[in-house]
mmCIF file of C-alpha atoms and ligand atoms in Angstrom:
data_model
loop_
_atom_site.group_PDB
_atom_site.id
_atom_site.type_symbol
_atom_site.label_atom_id
_atom_site.label_comp_id
_atom_site.label_asym_id
_atom_site.label_seq_id
_atom_site.Cartn_x
_atom_site.Cartn_y
_atom_site.Cartn_z
ATOM 1 C CA MET X 264 -0.042 0.056 0.296
ATOM 2 C CA ASN X 265 1.824 3.111 -1.141
ATOM 3 C CA ARG X 266 -0.656 4.640 -3.115
ATOM 4 C CA VAL X 267 -0.681 8.785 -2.420
ATOM 5 C CA LEU X 268 -3.679 11.021 -3.062
ATOM 6 C CA VAL X 269 -3.801 14.473 -3.687
ATOM 7 C CA VAL X 270 -7.119 16.069 -3.217
ATOM 8 C CA GLY X 271 -6.453 19.760 -4.164
ATOM 9 C CA SER X 272 -6.680 22.637 -6.685
ATOM 10 C CA LEU X 273 -5.936 22.857 -10.377
ATOM 11 C CA ASN X 274 -5.114 26.776 -12.138
ATOM 12 C CA ALA X 275 -3.867 27.730 -15.384
ATOM 13 C CA ASP X 276 -1.062 30.008 -14.482
ATOM 14 C CA LEU X 277 -0.835 33.441 -16.409
ATOM 15 C CA VAL X 278 3.112 34.200 -15.334
ATOM 16 C CA VAL X 279 4.692 37.379 -16.690
ATOM 17 C CA ARG X 280 8.034 37.789 -15.583
ATOM 18 C CA THR X 281 9.271 41.430 -14.498
ATOM 19 C CA ASP X 282 12.596 42.572 -13.461
ATOM 20 C CA ARG X 283 10.705 43.977 -10.290
ATOM 21 C CA PHE X 284 7.375 43.795 -8.800
ATOM 22 C CA PRO X 285 5.087 47.076 -9.375
ATOM 23 C CA ALA X 286 4.303 49.101 -5.593
ATOM 24 C CA ALA X 287 0.845 49.582 -4.975
ATOM 25 C CA GLY X 288 -0.426 51.537 -7.904
ATOM 26 C CA GLU X 289 2.403 51.223 -10.156
ATOM 27 C CA THR X 290 3.334 49.320 -13.911
ATOM 28 C CA VAL X 291 6.044 47.834 -14.679
ATOM 29 C CA ALA X 292 6.638 46.553 -17.714
ATOM 30 C CA GLY X 293 6.821 42.246 -18.390
ATOM 31 C CA ALA X 294 8.050 39.734 -20.402
ATOM 32 C CA ASP X 295 5.779 37.911 -22.698
ATOM 33 C CA LEU X 296 2.972 36.378 -21.182
ATOM 34 C CA VAL X 297 3.450 32.486 -20.691
ATOM 35 C CA VAL X 298 0.136 30.461 -19.658
ATOM 36 C CA GLY X 299 0.951 26.934 -18.370
ATOM 37 C CA PRO X 300 -0.626 24.358 -15.375
ATOM 38 C CA GLY X 301 -0.194 24.936 -11.919
ATOM 39 C CA GLY X 302 -2.423 25.050 -8.626
ATOM 40 C CA LYS X 303 -1.203 23.653 -5.836
ATOM 41 C CA GLY X 304 -2.708 20.100 -5.718
ATOM 42 C CA ALA X 305 -2.148 19.651 -9.869
ATOM 43 C CA ASN X 306 1.623 20.715 -8.849
ATOM 44 C CA GLN X 307 1.961 18.020 -5.853
ATOM 45 C CA ALA X 308 0.506 15.244 -8.279
ATOM 46 C CA VAL X 309 2.510 16.156 -10.963
ATOM 47 C CA ALA X 310 6.054 16.072 -8.810
ATOM 48 C CA MET X 311 5.182 13.125 -6.757
ATOM 49 C CA ALA X 312 3.985 10.977 -10.283
ATOM 50 C CA ARG X 313 7.693 12.365 -11.440
ATOM 51 C CA LEU X 314 9.302 11.157 -8.348
ATOM 52 C CA GLY X 315 8.423 7.716 -8.538
ATOM 53 C CA GLY X 316 4.549 7.896 -7.124
ATOM 54 C CA ASP X 317 1.418 5.737 -7.341
ATOM 55 C CA VAL X 318 -0.493 8.819 -7.607
ATOM 56 C CA ALA X 319 -4.396 9.843 -8.080
ATOM 57 C CA MET X 320 -5.670 13.482 -7.677
ATOM 58 C CA VAL X 321 -8.948 14.712 -6.833
ATOM 59 C CA GLY X 322 -10.416 17.806 -8.422
ATOM 60 C CA ALA X 323 -12.581 20.174 -10.132
ATOM 61 C CA VAL X 324 -11.743 22.369 -13.455
ATOM 62 C CA GLY X 325 -14.340 23.843 -16.179
ATOM 63 C CA THR X 326 -14.858 23.129 -19.360
ATOM 64 C CA ASP X 327 -12.709 25.406 -20.931
ATOM 65 C CA GLY X 328 -9.254 25.312 -22.606
ATOM 66 C CA HIS X 329 -7.261 26.019 -19.204
ATOM 67 C CA GLY X 330 -9.212 22.705 -17.997
ATOM 68 C CA THR X 331 -8.434 20.680 -20.939
ATOM 69 C CA LEU X 332 -4.650 22.126 -20.537
ATOM 70 C CA VAL X 333 -4.364 21.448 -16.728
ATOM 71 C CA ARG X 334 -6.024 18.225 -16.362
ATOM 72 C CA ASP X 335 -4.103 16.497 -19.483
ATOM 73 C CA ALA X 336 -0.812 17.918 -18.159
ATOM 74 C CA VAL X 337 -1.475 16.185 -14.997
ATOM 75 C CA ALA X 338 -2.188 13.214 -17.067
ATOM 76 C CA ALA X 339 0.625 13.233 -19.219
ATOM 77 C CA ALA X 340 2.844 12.712 -15.712
ATOM 78 C CA GLY X 341 0.959 9.818 -15.004
ATOM 79 C CA VAL X 342 -1.370 10.582 -12.306
ATOM 80 C CA ASP X 343 -4.992 9.268 -12.116
ATOM 81 C CA VAL X 344 -7.164 11.902 -13.057
ATOM 82 C CA SER X 345 -10.094 9.693 -13.435
ATOM 83 C CA ARG X 346 -11.676 11.758 -10.520
ATOM 84 C CA VAL X 347 -10.665 15.502 -11.610
ATOM 85 C CA ALA X 348 -14.296 16.537 -12.652
ATOM 86 C CA VAL X 349 -14.889 18.759 -15.349
ATOM 87 C CA ARG X 350 -17.690 20.907 -14.203
ATOM 88 C CA ARG X 351 -20.005 22.984 -16.636
ATOM 89 C CA GLY X 352 -20.413 26.280 -16.057
ATOM 90 C CA PRO X 353 -17.528 27.705 -13.781
ATOM 91 C CA ALA X 354 -14.185 28.578 -15.019
ATOM 92 C CA THR X 355 -11.195 26.641 -14.404
ATOM 93 C CA GLY X 356 -8.998 28.509 -11.484
ATOM 94 C CA THR X 357 -6.679 30.849 -12.774
ATOM 95 C CA ALA X 358 -3.567 31.984 -11.347
ATOM 96 C CA VAL X 359 -2.101 35.391 -12.059
ATOM 97 C CA ILE X 360 1.692 35.490 -11.485
ATOM 98 C CA THR X 361 4.705 37.803 -11.635
ATOM 99 C CA VAL X 362 8.362 36.214 -11.262
ATOM 100 C CA ASP X 363 11.015 38.756 -11.065
ATOM 101 C CA ALA X 364 14.786 39.001 -11.351
ATOM 102 C CA ALA X 365 15.242 37.154 -7.963
ATOM 103 C CA ALA X 366 13.316 34.428 -9.035
ATOM 104 C CA ASP X 367 10.585 34.696 -6.348
ATOM 105 C CA ASN X 368 6.685 35.585 -7.118
ATOM 106 C CA THR X 369 3.481 36.993 -6.347
ATOM 107 C CA ILE X 370 0.405 35.094 -6.964
ATOM 108 C CA VAL X 371 -3.367 35.788 -6.919
ATOM 109 C CA VAL X 372 -5.544 32.816 -7.322
ATOM 110 C CA SER X 373 -9.371 33.274 -8.714
ATOM 111 C CA PRO X 374 -10.651 29.675 -7.350
ATOM 112 C CA GLY X 375 -12.928 29.287 -10.074
ATOM 113 C CA ALA X 376 -13.944 25.437 -10.356
ATOM 114 C CA ASN X 377 -11.976 24.804 -7.697
ATOM 115 C CA ALA X 378 -14.631 26.435 -5.428
ATOM 116 C CA THR X 379 -17.148 23.383 -6.014
ATOM 117 C CA LEU X 380 -14.845 20.651 -5.077
ATOM 118 C CA ALA X 381 -17.183 18.620 -2.363
ATOM 119 C CA ALA X 382 -17.257 16.092 0.351
ATOM 120 C CA ALA X 383 -19.491 14.446 -2.298
ATOM 121 C CA ASP X 384 -16.436 14.030 -4.763
ATOM 122 C CA LEU X 385 -14.182 12.101 -2.515
ATOM 123 C CA PRO X 386 -13.183 8.383 -2.862
ATOM 124 C CA SER X 387 -12.755 5.987 -0.137
ATOM 125 C CA PHE X 388 -9.495 6.264 1.099
ATOM 126 C CA ASP X 389 -8.755 2.182 1.398
ATOM 127 C CA GLY X 390 -5.652 1.383 -0.014
ATOM 128 C CA VAL X 391 -4.444 5.219 0.172
ATOM 129 C CA ALA X 392 -0.871 5.346 1.823
ATOM 130 C CA VAL X 393 -0.567 9.522 2.084
ATOM 131 C CA LEU X 394 -3.092 12.203 1.383
ATOM 132 C CA THR X 395 -2.311 15.669 0.503
ATOM 133 C CA LEU X 396 -3.790 18.902 1.397
ATOM 134 C CA SER X 397 -3.469 22.559 0.984
ATOM 135 C CA LEU X 398 -6.182 25.266 1.689
ATOM 136 C CA GLU X 399 -6.389 25.974 -2.208
ATOM 137 C CA SER X 400 -10.239 23.889 -1.747
ATOM 138 C CA PRO X 401 -13.112 24.670 0.108
ATOM 139 C CA LEU X 402 -12.293 24.085 3.348
ATOM 140 C CA GLY X 403 -15.520 21.981 4.941
ATOM 141 C CA THR X 404 -13.841 19.538 1.856
ATOM 142 C CA VAL X 405 -10.646 19.636 3.026
ATOM 143 C CA LEU X 406 -11.958 18.763 6.537
ATOM 144 C CA ALA X 407 -14.038 15.968 5.400
ATOM 145 C CA ALA X 408 -10.872 14.506 3.090
ATOM 146 C CA ALA X 409 -8.468 14.899 6.558
ATOM 147 C CA THR X 410 -11.140 12.940 8.858
ATOM 148 C CA ALA X 411 -12.065 10.234 6.392
ATOM 149 C CA ALA X 412 -8.219 9.227 5.624
ATOM 150 C CA ARG X 413 -7.526 9.590 9.357
ATOM 151 C CA ALA X 414 -10.134 7.057 10.132
ATOM 152 C CA ALA X 415 -9.012 4.904 7.212
ATOM 153 C CA GLY X 416 -5.283 4.802 8.694
ATOM 154 C CA THR X 417 -3.867 7.307 5.755
ATOM 155 C CA THR X 418 -1.008 9.256 6.892
ATOM 156 C CA VAL X 419 -2.491 13.066 6.269
ATOM 157 C CA LEU X 420 -0.056 15.667 5.154
ATOM 158 C CA LEU X 421 -1.313 19.732 5.674
ATOM 159 C CA ASN X 422 0.091 22.721 3.315
ATOM 160 C CA LEU X 423 -1.576 25.508 5.352
ATOM 161 C CA SER X 424 -1.291 27.565 1.830
ATOM 162 C CA PRO X 425 -2.780 29.911 1.305
ATOM 163 C CA PHE X 426 -2.924 30.578 4.783
ATOM 164 C CA GLY X 427 -6.115 31.584 6.164
ATOM 165 C CA PRO X 428 -8.413 30.719 9.050
ATOM 166 C CA VAL X 429 -8.200 26.984 9.800
ATOM 167 C CA PRO X 430 -11.337 24.668 10.605
ATOM 168 C CA ASP X 431 -11.820 23.438 13.449
ATOM 169 C CA GLY X 432 -10.463 19.690 13.866
ATOM 170 C CA LEU X 433 -8.315 19.996 10.970
ATOM 171 C CA LEU X 434 -5.268 20.302 12.837
ATOM 172 C CA GLU X 435 -6.298 17.520 15.111
ATOM 173 C CA SER X 436 -6.977 15.032 12.106
ATOM 174 C CA THR X 437 -3.334 15.811 10.500
ATOM 175 C CA ASP X 438 -0.252 13.501 10.709
ATOM 176 C CA VAL X 439 2.200 15.874 9.096
ATOM 177 C CA LEU X 440 1.801 19.733 9.253
ATOM 178 C CA VAL X 441 4.509 21.298 6.166
ATOM 179 C CA VAL X 442 4.499 24.945 6.350
ATOM 180 C CA ASN X 443 6.764 27.808 5.583
ATOM 181 C CA GLU X 444 8.143 29.951 8.519
ATOM 182 C CA HIS X 445 6.006 32.749 7.769
ATOM 183 C CA GLU X 446 2.522 30.281 8.191
ATOM 184 C CA ALA X 447 4.567 28.829 11.167
ATOM 185 C CA ALA X 448 4.591 32.211 12.656
ATOM 186 C CA LEU X 449 1.090 33.243 11.743
ATOM 187 C CA LEU X 450 -0.236 29.617 12.974
ATOM 188 C CA GLY X 451 1.481 29.369 16.789
ATOM 189 C CA GLU X 452 0.558 26.979 18.872
ATOM 190 C CA HIS X 453 -0.776 23.834 17.343
ATOM 191 C CA PRO X 454 -2.054 20.137 18.252
ATOM 192 C CA VAL X 455 0.306 18.385 15.481
ATOM 193 C CA GLY X 456 3.229 16.553 16.445
ATOM 194 C CA ARG X 457 5.012 15.963 13.613
ATOM 195 C CA THR X 458 5.995 19.242 11.450
ATOM 196 C CA VAL X 459 8.176 20.011 8.660
ATOM 197 C CA VAL X 460 9.280 23.955 8.543
ATOM 198 C CA THR X 461 10.578 24.874 5.415
ATOM 199 C CA ARG X 462 13.188 27.972 5.057
ATOM 200 C CA GLY X 463 14.134 28.338 1.450
ATOM 201 C CA ALA X 464 17.469 28.609 0.960
ATOM 202 C CA GLN X 465 18.091 27.300 4.791
ATOM 203 C CA GLY X 466 16.190 24.322 4.071
ATOM 204 C CA CYS X 467 14.162 23.237 6.874
ATOM 205 C CA VAL X 468 13.572 21.905 10.156
ATOM 206 C CA VAL X 469 11.807 18.496 11.043
ATOM 207 C CA THR X 470 10.004 18.245 14.639
ATOM 208 C CA GLU X 471 8.642 15.149 16.210
ATOM 209 C CA HIS X 472 7.246 15.137 19.403
ATOM 210 C CA GLY X 473 9.723 18.090 20.470
ATOM 211 C CA VAL X 474 12.869 16.400 18.773
ATOM 212 C CA ARG X 475 14.174 18.745 16.276
ATOM 213 C CA THR X 476 15.957 17.842 13.538
ATOM 214 C CA PRO X 477 17.685 20.740 10.900
ATOM 215 C CA VAL X 478 18.080 19.880 7.387
ATOM 216 C CA ASP X 479 20.192 21.822 5.336
ATOM 217 C CA ALA X 480 19.501 22.998 1.897
ATOM 218 C CA LEU X 481 21.585 22.530 -1.325
ATOM 219 C CA ALA X 482 22.883 25.783 -2.826
ATOM 220 C CA VAL X 483 21.538 26.821 -6.052
ATOM 221 C CA GLU X 484 20.740 29.252 -8.519
ATOM 222 C CA PRO X 485 17.162 30.012 -7.890
ATOM 223 C CA VAL X 486 15.494 30.528 -11.825
ATOM 224 C CA ASP X 487 11.888 30.480 -11.038
ATOM 225 C CA THR X 488 10.428 29.520 -7.231
ATOM 226 C CA THR X 489 6.897 29.288 -8.291
ATOM 227 C CA GLY X 490 5.910 25.668 -7.193
ATOM 228 C CA SER X 491 8.700 24.584 -5.019
ATOM 229 C CA GLY X 492 6.943 24.290 -2.271
ATOM 230 C CA ASP X 493 4.792 22.130 -3.871
ATOM 231 C CA ALA X 494 7.330 19.847 -5.141
ATOM 232 C CA PHE X 495 8.861 19.777 -1.302
ATOM 233 C CA LEU X 496 5.347 18.499 -0.374
ATOM 234 C CA ALA X 497 5.473 16.077 -2.847
ATOM 235 C CA ALA X 498 8.540 14.457 -2.056
ATOM 236 C CA VAL X 499 7.971 14.180 1.151
ATOM 237 C CA ALA X 500 4.766 12.308 0.758
ATOM 238 C CA VAL X 501 5.919 10.107 -1.676
ATOM 239 C CA ARG X 502 8.874 8.970 0.707
ATOM 240 C CA LEU X 503 6.610 8.384 3.404
ATOM 241 C CA ALA X 504 4.580 6.397 1.355
ATOM 242 C CA ALA X 505 7.513 4.507 0.551
ATOM 243 C CA GLY X 506 8.306 3.866 4.352
ATOM 244 C CA ASP X 507 11.232 6.835 4.912
ATOM 245 C CA THR X 508 11.430 8.378 8.323
ATOM 246 C CA LEU X 509 9.889 12.199 8.197
ATOM 247 C CA PRO X 510 13.967 12.990 8.674
ATOM 248 C CA ASP X 511 15.070 11.073 5.438
ATOM 249 C CA ALA X 512 11.818 11.954 3.578
ATOM 250 C CA ALA X 513 12.783 15.768 4.385
ATOM 251 C CA ARG X 514 16.184 15.092 3.268
ATOM 252 C CA TYR X 515 15.209 14.006 0.400
ATOM 253 C CA ALA X 516 12.378 16.917 -0.093
ATOM 254 C CA VAL X 517 14.938 19.519 -0.110
ATOM 255 C CA ARG X 518 16.778 18.415 -3.315
ATOM 256 C CA VAL X 519 13.578 18.271 -4.898
ATOM 257 C CA GLY X 520 12.866 21.844 -3.552
ATOM 258 C CA ALA X 521 16.515 22.782 -4.840
ATOM 259 C CA TYR X 522 16.060 21.259 -8.278
ATOM 260 C CA ALA X 523 12.287 22.696 -8.543
ATOM 261 C CA VAL X 524 13.570 26.511 -8.181
ATOM 262 C CA THR X 525 16.134 26.081 -11.124
ATOM 263 C CA VAL X 526 13.460 25.498 -13.791
ATOM 264 C CA ASP X 527 11.111 27.424 -14.971
ATOM 265 C CA GLY X 528 7.101 26.828 -14.191
ATOM 266 C CA ALA X 529 5.156 25.163 -11.532
ATOM 267 C CA GLN X 530 5.706 21.646 -12.391
ATOM 268 C CA LEU X 531 8.368 19.850 -11.742
ATOM 269 C CA PRO X 532 9.463 18.296 -15.312
ATOM 270 C CA ALA X 533 10.809 14.972 -15.563
ATOM 271 C CA VAL X 534 14.073 14.406 -13.455
ATOM 272 C CA THR X 535 16.869 13.960 -16.230
ATOM 273 C CA ALA X 536 19.881 11.903 -15.761
ATOM 274 C CA ASP X 537 21.783 14.855 -15.189
ATOM 275 C CA ALA X 538 19.488 16.703 -12.705
ATOM 276 C CA GLY X 539 18.832 12.619 -10.786
ATOM 277 C CA GLU X 540 22.782 13.236 -10.661
ATOM 278 C CA ARG X 541 22.894 16.664 -9.509
ATOM 279 C CA PHE X 542 20.552 16.825 -6.923
ATOM 280 C CA GLY X 543 20.804 13.096 -5.953
ATOM 281 C CA LEU X 544 16.940 12.420 -7.218
ATOM 282 C CA VAL X 545 15.636 8.997 -8.796
ATOM 283 C CA ALA X 546 13.763 9.273 -11.764
ATOM 284 C CA GLY X 547 10.084 8.513 -12.116
ATOM 285 C CA ARG X 548 7.927 8.633 -14.912
ATOM 286 C CA SER X 549 8.361 11.257 -17.483
HETATM 287 O O1 RIB S 215 2.343 26.951 -5.442
HETATM 288 C C1 RIB S 215 2.523 27.451 -6.584
HETATM 289 C C2 RIB S 215 0.887 27.651 -7.363
HETATM 290 O O2 RIB S 215 0.222 28.621 -6.671
HETATM 291 C C3 RIB S 215 0.686 28.110 -8.721
HETATM 292 O O3 RIB S 215 0.603 27.313 -9.557
HETATM 293 C C4 RIB S 215 -0.211 28.924 -8.617
HETATM 294 O O4 RIB S 215 -1.818 28.192 -9.750
HETATM 295 C C5 RIB S 215 -1.293 28.551 -6.884
HETATM 296 O O5 RIB S 215 -2.133 27.613 -7.044
#
């Protein structure tokens, strides 16, 4: 039993690179618009498949071209998309993204069809080793997924991005919390016994029931940091499903995160022989 399930968002990413972000009320020039597949859930699912995971995704897109783009991209990576619903009516989720010369980004998400994902869309969790969740899907559905997965003995990984109010009971149904330093500070005290706090170029810190294990990052020249947190979470999930300890999974995930920031776009590309050697990664599907 090492199947991984993602319940999450699928977006079309509308990306413009610019030297620097505009201030409020300011206009700056950018490069050509690039439209690509994204969404935190979709990015996680693609990265998991590319790292060798047996992955299925639950989500929703519209009937528009953006929906076809992102659903096809996830399927092409080798993810089971039979539970990615195609809704008549709402547009596919979109994310308006700017990436600056330092490879940082700003992201504004319009949820579209993601907002229609309901508890009724959830499958049985029998045979699912690990579930990943973020807060880009309706909170009631996220809570229902975590509760049902916990009851089925599935390990629940929760990412609190984009950060917002956390529904009552969600953290109590979470086995591993994966957050960045900013989200960790906003959350404060919480009941989850196992956490990974990502620290960008400083690596991450794993805490298991009070025992702290710092993990160093790999030094790389970043090109685009969009989706690197999704790739990190995906790597932790795939390695936990394969039987790794959480510190070992996090050691692998920092290398995946390093690879992710050296490539353009939100979705992890196939792990080439070169990338495998440079970052110490095992290739999954292409
Ligand atoms: O984490 C990066 C993702 O956030 C982008 O792909 C965008 O769609 C938003 O969901």
